[in-house]
Amino acid sequence: MLIAISSKGLDIHSSVDERFGRANYFIIYNTDSNSFESLNNETNAKSSQGVGIKTVELLSSKNIDVVISGNFGPQAFSALNTAKIKAALWSNGKVSEAVDLACNNKLEFCTEANVDGHW
C-alpha cells in the first residue's frame, strides 16, 4: 500500500502538515518495502486556484492508496473520491506516527470535506 502524508519537511521525522493542497511536501510511504520518498508539492502549493485538485492529480500519478492530512476542502475531497484515494484526518504529530497509525488500522477515513474551500 502507498500512503501519502502531507508534511512540513522531507522525511518521516517531519511534522504532518495540516494543509492538504498547500502542503509543500508529501512523504510517500510504501508499506510493502517499508521505504519512503519525498514528493515536492511547492508548485501546486503556490498556485492561485485549483490547488487541491492539482495536488490530487499529482498523488494519483503516484498510485497512492491513502492520504493523511489535517484538512480536506470540498473540491479536493471530491477529486480524491474520483481518484479512489481514501482520505484520513490526522495532523497531531510526526509523519512516522501517521504511518504507524495507518499500518495498524487506527485511522478513521473521511466521508466528507472537513473545511470550506480556501480556508
PDB file of N, CA and C in Angstrom, residues 9-56:
ATOM      1  N   GLY A   9       8.210  18.802   6.076  1.00  0.00           N
ATOM      2  CA  GLY A   9       9.612  18.551   5.768  1.00  0.00           C
ATOM      3  C   GLY A   9       9.793  17.370   4.840  1.00  0.00           C
ATOM      4  N   LEU A  10      11.041  16.949   4.695  1.00  0.00           N
ATOM      5  CA  LEU A  10      11.407  15.972   3.668  1.00  0.00           C
ATOM      6  C   LEU A  10      11.556  14.530   4.146  1.00  0.00           C
ATOM      7  N   ASP A  11      11.308  14.257   5.435  1.00  0.00           N
ATOM      8  CA  ASP A  11      11.479  12.877   5.884  1.00  0.00           C
ATOM      9  C   ASP A  11      10.399  12.492   6.897  1.00  0.00           C
ATOM     10  N   ILE A  12      10.444  11.251   7.344  1.00  0.00           N
ATOM     11  CA  ILE A  12       9.384  10.737   8.215  1.00  0.00           C
ATOM     12  C   ILE A  12       9.438  11.313   9.631  1.00  0.00           C
ATOM     13  N   HIS A  13      10.504  12.038   9.953  1.00  0.00           N
ATOM     14  CA  HIS A  13      10.601  12.684  11.259  1.00  0.00           C
ATOM     15  C   HIS A  13      10.005  14.090  11.248  1.00  0.00           C
ATOM     16  N   SER A  14       9.539  14.526  10.088  1.00  0.00           N
ATOM     17  CA  SER A  14       8.923  15.845   9.938  1.00  0.00           C
ATOM     18  C   SER A  14       7.521  15.839  10.530  1.00  0.00           C
ATOM     19  N   SER A  15       7.030  17.014  10.840  1.00  0.00           N
ATOM     20  CA  SER A  15       5.652  17.159  11.329  1.00  0.00           C
ATOM     21  C   SER A  15       4.671  17.032  10.173  1.00  0.00           C
ATOM     22  N   VAL A  16       3.519  16.448  10.462  1.00  0.00           N
ATOM     23  CA  VAL A  16       2.451  16.371   9.477  1.00  0.00           C
ATOM     24  C   VAL A  16       1.917  17.785   9.269  1.00  0.00           C
ATOM     25  N   ASP A  17       1.703  18.154   8.022  1.00  0.00           N
ATOM     26  CA  ASP A  17       1.146  19.460   7.691  1.00  0.00           C
ATOM     27  C   ASP A  17      -0.374  19.352   7.730  1.00  0.00           C
ATOM     28  N   GLU A  18      -1.021  20.267   8.419  1.00  0.00           N
ATOM     29  CA  GLU A  18      -2.490  20.237   8.500  1.00  0.00           C
ATOM     30  C   GLU A  18      -3.137  20.586   7.169  1.00  0.00           C
ATOM     31  N   ARG A  19      -2.372  21.220   6.268  1.00  0.00           N
ATOM     32  CA  ARG A  19      -2.903  21.603   4.961  1.00  0.00           C
ATOM     33  C   ARG A  19      -2.720  20.443   3.978  1.00  0.00           C
ATOM     34  N   PHE A  20      -3.688  20.238   3.133  1.00  0.00           N
ATOM     35  CA  PHE A  20      -3.566  19.219   2.091  1.00  0.00           C
ATOM     36  C   PHE A  20      -2.986  19.838   0.823  1.00  0.00           C
ATOM     37  N   GLY A  21      -3.767  20.587   0.107  1.00  0.00           N
ATOM     38  CA  GLY A  21      -3.329  21.124  -1.178  1.00  0.00           C
ATOM     39  C   GLY A  21      -2.155  22.072  -1.081  1.00  0.00           C
ATOM     40  N   ARG A  22      -2.059  22.787   0.009  1.00  0.00           N
ATOM     41  CA  ARG A  22      -0.983  23.769   0.173  1.00  0.00           C
ATOM     42  C   ARG A  22       0.203  23.244   0.982  1.00  0.00           C
ATOM     43  N   ALA A  23       0.225  21.950   1.243  1.00  0.00           N
ATOM     44  CA  ALA A  23       1.407  21.352   1.882  1.00  0.00           C
ATOM     45  C   ALA A  23       2.567  21.425   0.891  1.00  0.00           C
ATOM     46  N   ASN A  24       3.732  21.809   1.359  1.00  0.00           N
ATOM     47  CA  ASN A  24       4.888  21.893   0.459  1.00  0.00           C
ATOM     48  C   ASN A  24       5.426  20.526   0.063  1.00  0.00           C
ATOM     49  N   TYR A  25       5.209  19.534   0.931  1.00  0.00           N
ATOM     50  CA  TYR A  25       5.756  18.197   0.668  1.00  0.00           C
ATOM     51  C   TYR A  25       4.742  17.126   1.039  1.00  0.00           C
ATOM     52  N   PHE A  26       4.924  15.977   0.439  1.00  0.00           N
ATOM     53  CA  PHE A  26       4.249  14.758   0.846  1.00  0.00           C
ATOM     54  C   PHE A  26       5.316  13.691   1.019  1.00  0.00           C
ATOM     55  N   ILE A  27       5.174  12.921   2.065  1.00  0.00           N
ATOM     56  CA  ILE A  27       6.021  11.748   2.233  1.00  0.00           C
ATOM     57  C   ILE A  27       5.195  10.568   1.734  1.00  0.00           C
ATOM     58  N   ILE A  28       5.746   9.864   0.760  1.00  0.00           N
ATOM     59  CA  ILE A  28       5.085   8.694   0.193  1.00  0.00           C
ATOM     60  C   ILE A  28       5.713   7.468   0.852  1.00  0.00           C
ATOM     61  N   TYR A  29       4.912   6.782   1.648  1.00  0.00           N
ATOM     62  CA  TYR A  29       5.417   5.618   2.377  1.00  0.00           C
ATOM     63  C   TYR A  29       4.866   4.345   1.746  1.00  0.00           C
ATOM     64  N   ASN A  30       5.768   3.419   1.440  1.00  0.00           N
ATOM     65  CA  ASN A  30       5.409   2.133   0.849  1.00  0.00           C
ATOM     66  C   ASN A  30       5.404   1.090   1.962  1.00  0.00           C
ATOM     67  N   THR A  31       4.228   0.581   2.307  1.00  0.00           N
ATOM     68  CA  THR A  31       4.134  -0.382   3.402  1.00  0.00           C
ATOM     69  C   THR A  31       4.709  -1.748   3.026  1.00  0.00           C
ATOM     70  N   ASP A  32       4.802  -2.048   1.741  1.00  0.00           N
ATOM     71  CA  ASP A  32       5.349  -3.339   1.324  1.00  0.00           C
ATOM     72  C   ASP A  32       6.863  -3.395   1.505  1.00  0.00           C
ATOM     73  N   SER A  33       7.543  -2.283   1.224  1.00  0.00           N
ATOM     74  CA  SER A  33       9.006  -2.257   1.315  1.00  0.00           C
ATOM     75  C   SER A  33       9.516  -1.487   2.535  1.00  0.00           C
ATOM     76  N   ASN A  34       8.584  -0.912   3.320  1.00  0.00           N
ATOM     77  CA  ASN A  34       8.957  -0.076   4.471  1.00  0.00           C
ATOM     78  C   ASN A  34       9.959   1.007   4.079  1.00  0.00           C
ATOM     79  N   SER A  35       9.677   1.650   2.948  1.00  0.00           N
ATOM     80  CA  SER A  35      10.545   2.714   2.458  1.00  0.00           C
ATOM     81  C   SER A  35       9.701   3.948   2.171  1.00  0.00           C
ATOM     82  N   PHE A  36      10.380   5.084   2.014  1.00  0.00           N
ATOM     83  CA  PHE A  36       9.651   6.309   1.717  1.00  0.00           C
ATOM     84  C   PHE A  36      10.419   7.160   0.723  1.00  0.00           C
ATOM     85  N   GLU A  37       9.670   8.051   0.089  1.00  0.00           N
ATOM     86  CA  GLU A  37      10.263   9.068  -0.767  1.00  0.00           C
ATOM     87  C   GLU A  37       9.564  10.383  -0.482  1.00  0.00           C
ATOM     88  N   SER A  38      10.264  11.466  -0.724  1.00  0.00           N
ATOM     89  CA  SER A  38       9.692  12.805  -0.549  1.00  0.00           C
ATOM     90  C   SER A  38       9.179  13.293  -1.887  1.00  0.00           C
ATOM     91  N   LEU A  39       8.018  13.899  -1.863  1.00  0.00           N
ATOM     92  CA  LEU A  39       7.405  14.431  -3.068  1.00  0.00           C
ATOM     93  C   LEU A  39       7.215  15.933  -2.882  1.00  0.00           C
ATOM     94  N   ASN A  40       7.816  16.710  -3.751  1.00  0.00           N
ATOM     95  CA  ASN A  40       7.731  18.162  -3.674  1.00  0.00           C
ATOM     96  C   ASN A  40       6.397  18.619  -4.260  1.00  0.00           C
ATOM     97  N   ASN A  41       5.637  19.368  -3.485  1.00  0.00           N
ATOM     98  CA  ASN A  41       4.340  19.889  -3.911  1.00  0.00           C
ATOM     99  C   ASN A  41       4.335  21.419  -3.933  1.00  0.00           C
ATOM    100  N   GLU A  42       5.511  22.043  -3.894  1.00  0.00           N
ATOM    101  CA  GLU A  42       5.596  23.502  -3.788  1.00  0.00           C
ATOM    102  C   GLU A  42       4.932  24.219  -4.954  1.00  0.00           C
ATOM    103  N   THR A  43       5.051  23.678  -6.156  1.00  0.00           N
ATOM    104  CA  THR A  43       4.428  24.323  -7.317  1.00  0.00           C
ATOM    105  C   THR A  43       2.926  24.398  -7.148  1.00  0.00           C
ATOM    106  N   ASN A  44       2.308  23.294  -6.746  1.00  0.00           N
ATOM    107  CA  ASN A  44       0.864  23.297  -6.505  1.00  0.00           C
ATOM    108  C   ASN A  44       0.510  24.180  -5.319  1.00  0.00           C
ATOM    109  N   ALA A  45       1.306  24.124  -4.259  1.00  0.00           N
ATOM    110  CA  ALA A  45       1.019  24.899  -3.052  1.00  0.00           C
ATOM    111  C   ALA A  45       0.988  26.398  -3.324  1.00  0.00           C
ATOM    112  N   LYS A  46       1.739  26.839  -4.300  1.00  0.00           N
ATOM    113  CA  LYS A  46       1.828  28.269  -4.611  1.00  0.00           C
ATOM    114  C   LYS A  46       0.853  28.713  -5.697  1.00  0.00           C
ATOM    115  N   SER A  47       0.080  27.782  -6.232  1.00  0.00           N
ATOM    116  CA  SER A  47      -0.905  28.129  -7.262  1.00  0.00           C
ATOM    117  C   SER A  47      -1.999  29.006  -6.668  1.00  0.00           C
ATOM    118  N   SER A  48      -2.612  29.799  -7.517  1.00  0.00           N
ATOM    119  CA  SER A  48      -3.650  30.700  -7.023  1.00  0.00           C
ATOM    120  C   SER A  48      -5.013  30.027  -6.910  1.00  0.00           C
ATOM    121  N   GLN A  49      -5.248  28.983  -7.686  1.00  0.00           N
ATOM    122  CA  GLN A  49      -6.542  28.300  -7.609  1.00  0.00           C
ATOM    123  C   GLN A  49      -6.405  26.854  -8.052  1.00  0.00           C
ATOM    124  N   GLY A  50      -7.384  26.048  -7.680  1.00  0.00           N
ATOM    125  CA  GLY A  50      -7.382  24.638  -8.061  1.00  0.00           C
ATOM    126  C   GLY A  50      -6.299  23.820  -7.387  1.00  0.00           C
ATOM    127  N   VAL A  51      -5.822  24.308  -6.248  1.00  0.00           N
ATOM    128  CA  VAL A  51      -4.694  23.687  -5.564  1.00  0.00           C
ATOM    129  C   VAL A  51      -4.995  22.242  -5.148  1.00  0.00           C
ATOM    130  N   GLY A  52      -6.142  22.026  -4.533  1.00  0.00           N
ATOM    131  CA  GLY A  52      -6.494  20.687  -4.072  1.00  0.00           C
ATOM    132  C   GLY A  52      -6.593  19.694  -5.210  1.00  0.00           C
ATOM    133  N   ILE A  53      -7.217  20.109  -6.301  1.00  0.00           N
ATOM    134  CA  ILE A  53      -7.380  19.224  -7.454  1.00  0.00           C
ATOM    135  C   ILE A  53      -6.021  18.904  -8.077  1.00  0.00           C
ATOM    136  N   LYS A  54      -5.167  19.910  -8.212  1.00  0.00           N
ATOM    137  CA  LYS A  54      -3.827  19.692  -8.772  1.00  0.00           C
ATOM    138  C   LYS A  54      -3.013  18.744  -7.893  1.00  0.00           C
ATOM    139  N   THR A  55      -3.169  18.883  -6.589  1.00  0.00           N
ATOM    140  CA  THR A  55      -2.450  18.003  -5.668  1.00  0.00           C
ATOM    141  C   THR A  55      -2.960  16.572  -5.783  1.00  0.00           C
ATOM    142  N   VAL A  56      -4.267  16.403  -5.924  1.00  0.00           N
ATOM    143  CA  VAL A  56      -4.820  15.058  -6.122  1.00  0.00           C
ATOM    144  C   VAL A  56      -4.286  14.456  -7.420  1.00  0.00           C
TER     145      VAL A  56
END
